[in-house]
Amino acid sequence: MRLHVANHPLIDHKLSVLRDETTPSAVFRQLVDELVTLLAYEATRDVRTEEVEIKTPITTTTCRRLAEPRPIVVPILRAGLGMLEGMTRLLPTAEVGFLGMRRDDDTLEIETYANRLPDDLDGRQVFVIDPMLATGHTLVAAIEYLLDRGASDVTALCLIAAPEGLKALEEAVGDRANVTVVTAAEDDHLNERSYIVPGLGDAGDRLYGIVD
């Protein structure tokens, strides 16, 4: 597993506003969108391309375009939806799948309640988007789900990540697949409730409000 912590002044600035508890949901959503686009630029450095010949107004030349099969973007519901537009803005031709996963607050176990993905992901580059990498349980379950369908090249975009989650993911994945985590920051630790510290709170609640 590879880890890439994006280093850019704009990323630092936007993340500082996201962390602020006084930032309203509307501003939070906008900043998530902007931050994901910046992270997506980093995450797609190794996206596959192929040579094509085109005719410009002046002459014929050889250029590069995204290769087939197209990449697939997989937001983890519900918080991952808040990152989708920022990702597809940079990859408008990508296909979009969905994984619905939730964590039991008592057992911390992950259950999958929705799946909208191709049955065969062999040869596809997959970009998983989820704001928080805390315990790593959700992302591990999501990546296992993708590997079972033939994926071997998975990049996860997270706004922030905890060391415990990164360690759990590395131990779970090993060298079975090419897995990269791209994040704006690696935070300090998890607290007794498995929240990231200093973190930014519950990303889903801050994006969409609290749903009982």
Coordinates of C-alpha atoms in Angstrom, one line a residue:
M1 CA 0.0 0.0 0.0
R2 CA 1.2 3.5 -0.8
L3 CA 0.3 6.7 1.1
H4 CA 0.3 10.1 -0.5
V5 CA -0.3 13.1 1.7
A6 CA -1.0 16.0 -0.6
N7 CA 1.1 19.1 0.2
H8 CA -0.2 22.4 -1.1
P9 CA -1.1 25.7 0.5
L10 CA -4.6 25.7 -0.9
I11 CA -5.2 22.3 0.5
D12 CA -4.0 23.3 3.9
H13 CA -6.2 26.4 3.9
K14 CA -9.4 24.6 2.8
L15 CA -8.8 21.9 5.4
S16 CA -8.4 24.4 8.2
V17 CA -11.8 25.9 7.4
L18 CA -13.3 22.4 7.2
R19 CA -12.0 21.6 10.7
D20 CA -13.5 24.7 12.2
E21 CA -16.7 23.7 14.1
T22 CA -18.3 27.1 13.2
T23 CA -18.2 26.4 9.5
P24 CA -21.8 26.0 8.2
S25 CA -22.9 23.1 6.2
A26 CA -23.2 25.0 2.9
V27 CA -19.6 26.3 3.2
F28 CA -18.5 22.8 4.3
R29 CA -20.0 21.2 1.2
Q30 CA -18.4 23.7 -1.1
L31 CA -15.0 23.3 0.4
V32 CA -15.2 19.5 0.3
D33 CA -16.0 19.8 -3.4
E34 CA -13.0 22.1 -4.0
L35 CA -10.7 20.0 -1.9
V36 CA -11.6 16.8 -3.6
T37 CA -10.8 18.3 -7.0
L38 CA -7.4 19.2 -5.7
L39 CA -6.9 15.7 -4.3
A40 CA -8.2 14.1 -7.5
Y41 CA -5.4 15.9 -9.4
E42 CA -2.9 14.1 -7.2
A43 CA -4.7 10.8 -7.3
T44 CA -4.9 10.6 -11.1
R45 CA -1.2 11.0 -11.8
D46 CA -1.0 7.4 -12.8
V47 CA -4.4 7.1 -14.6
R48 CA -3.9 5.0 -17.7
T49 CA -3.7 6.8 -21.1
E50 CA -3.3 5.7 -24.7
E51 CA -2.0 7.3 -27.9
V52 CA -4.5 8.7 -30.4
E53 CA -4.0 10.5 -33.6
I54 CA -6.0 13.7 -34.1
K55 CA -6.2 16.5 -36.6
T56 CA -5.7 20.0 -35.3
P57 CA -6.6 23.1 -37.3
I58 CA -3.0 23.2 -38.4
T59 CA -1.8 19.6 -38.8
T60 CA -2.1 15.9 -37.7
T61 CA -0.5 15.0 -34.4
T62 CA -0.3 12.3 -31.8
C63 CA -1.8 13.0 -28.3
R64 CA -2.8 11.0 -25.3
R65 CA -6.3 10.3 -24.0
L66 CA -7.7 8.2 -21.1
A67 CA -7.5 4.5 -22.0
E68 CA -10.3 2.0 -22.1
P69 CA -11.8 0.6 -20.0
R70 CA -12.7 3.9 -18.4
P71 CA -11.9 4.4 -14.7
I72 CA -14.7 3.9 -12.2
V73 CA -15.4 6.2 -9.2
V74 CA -17.0 4.6 -6.2
P75 CA -18.4 6.8 -3.4
I76 CA -19.1 5.1 -0.1
L77 CA -22.6 6.1 0.9
R78 CA -23.6 8.5 2.4
A79 CA -20.7 10.8 3.1
G80 CA -18.8 9.8 -0.1
L81 CA -21.6 11.4 -2.1
G82 CA -20.4 14.8 -1.0
M83 CA -17.1 14.1 -2.8
L84 CA -18.5 12.8 -6.0
E85 CA -19.0 16.0 -8.0
G86 CA -15.4 17.2 -7.2
M87 CA -14.0 13.9 -8.4
T88 CA -16.1 13.6 -11.6
R89 CA -15.3 17.2 -12.5
L90 CA -11.8 16.1 -13.1
L91 CA -12.8 12.7 -14.6
P92 CA -16.1 13.5 -16.4
T93 CA -15.8 10.3 -18.6
A94 CA -15.4 8.0 -15.6
E95 CA -18.2 5.6 -14.7
V96 CA -19.8 5.8 -11.3
G97 CA -20.7 3.0 -9.0
F98 CA -22.0 3.0 -5.4
L99 CA -21.3 1.1 -2.2
G100 CA -23.6 1.5 0.8
M101 CA -21.8 0.7 3.9
R102 CA -22.4 1.5 7.6
R103 CA -20.6 0.9 10.8
D104 CA -22.4 -0.5 13.9
D105 CA -21.6 2.1 16.6
D106 CA -21.5 -0.6 19.2
T107 CA -19.5 -3.4 17.5
L108 CA -17.7 -1.2 14.9
E109 CA -18.5 -4.0 12.4
I110 CA -19.2 -3.0 8.8
E111 CA -22.3 -4.1 6.9
T112 CA -23.0 -3.6 3.2
Y113 CA -26.5 -2.5 2.4
A114 CA -26.3 -1.3 -1.2
N115 CA -24.1 -2.2 -4.2
R116 CA -24.3 -0.7 -7.7
L117 CA -21.1 -2.0 -9.3
P118 CA -20.1 -4.0 -12.3
D119 CA -19.7 -7.7 -11.5
D120 CA -16.3 -7.8 -13.3
L121 CA -13.7 -5.1 -12.4
D122 CA -10.8 -6.8 -14.0
G123 CA -8.5 -4.3 -15.7
R124 CA -10.4 -1.3 -14.3
Q125 CA -8.8 1.5 -12.3
V126 CA -11.0 2.2 -9.3
F127 CA -11.2 5.4 -7.3
V128 CA -12.9 5.0 -3.9
I129 CA -14.0 8.2 -2.2
D130 CA -14.9 8.5 1.5
P131 CA -14.1 11.6 3.6
M132 CA -12.7 9.9 6.7
L133 CA -10.3 7.0 7.2
A134 CA -10.7 6.4 10.9
T135 CA -10.5 2.7 12.1
G136 CA -10.1 1.6 8.5
H137 CA -12.9 -0.9 8.8
T138 CA -15.2 0.6 6.1
L139 CA -12.4 1.2 3.6
V140 CA -11.0 -2.3 4.2
A141 CA -14.4 -3.8 3.6
A142 CA -14.9 -1.7 0.5
I143 CA -11.6 -2.6 -1.0
E144 CA -12.1 -6.3 -0.2
Y145 CA -15.5 -6.0 -2.0
L146 CA -13.7 -4.5 -5.1
L147 CA -10.9 -7.1 -5.1
D148 CA -13.4 -9.9 -5.0
R149 CA -14.8 -8.5 -8.3
G150 CA -11.4 -8.6 -9.9
A151 CA -10.0 -5.1 -9.2
S152 CA -6.3 -4.9 -8.8
D153 CA -5.6 -1.1 -8.9
V154 CA -7.5 0.9 -6.3
T155 CA -6.9 4.4 -5.2
A156 CA -8.8 5.7 -2.1
L157 CA -9.3 9.5 -1.7
C158 CA -9.9 10.6 1.9
L159 CA -10.0 14.1 3.3
I160 CA -8.2 13.0 6.5
A161 CA -6.8 9.8 7.8
A162 CA -5.8 8.3 11.1
P163 CA -2.6 6.3 11.6
E164 CA -4.7 3.4 13.0
G165 CA -6.8 3.2 9.9
L166 CA -3.8 3.4 7.6
K167 CA -2.2 0.5 9.5
A168 CA -5.3 -1.6 9.4
L169 CA -5.6 -1.1 5.6
E170 CA -2.0 -1.9 5.0
E171 CA -2.2 -5.1 7.1
A172 CA -5.4 -6.2 5.4
V173 CA -4.4 -5.5 1.8
G174 CA -0.7 -6.6 2.0
D175 CA 0.7 -7.0 -1.5
R176 CA -2.4 -8.6 -3.1
A177 CA -3.2 -5.4 -5.1
N178 CA -1.9 -2.0 -6.1
V179 CA -3.6 0.2 -3.4
T180 CA -2.9 3.9 -2.9
V181 CA -4.4 6.2 -0.3
V182 CA -4.4 10.0 -1.2
T183 CA -5.3 12.3 1.7
A184 CA -5.1 15.9 2.7
A185 CA -3.7 15.1 6.1
E186 CA -2.6 12.3 8.4
D187 CA -4.0 13.2 11.8
D188 CA -2.7 12.2 15.2
H189 CA -4.9 9.4 16.5
L190 CA -8.4 8.0 17.3
N191 CA -10.1 8.8 20.5
E192 CA -12.1 6.3 22.7
R193 CA -15.1 6.7 20.4
S194 CA -13.0 6.0 17.3
Y195 CA -13.2 9.6 16.1
I196 CA -10.2 11.1 14.4
V197 CA -8.2 13.7 16.5
P198 CA -8.0 16.6 15.8
G199 CA -10.3 15.6 12.9
L200 CA -13.3 17.6 11.6
G201 CA -16.2 15.8 13.3
D202 CA -18.7 13.6 11.5
A203 CA -18.3 14.4 7.8
G204 CA -21.7 13.0 6.9
D205 CA -23.5 15.1 9.5
R206 CA -21.6 18.2 8.6
L207 CA -22.4 17.7 4.9
Y208 CA -26.1 16.8 5.2
G209 CA -27.2 17.4 8.8
I210 CA -28.0 14.9 11.5
V211 CA -30.4 12.1 10.4
D212 CA -31.9 10.2 13.3

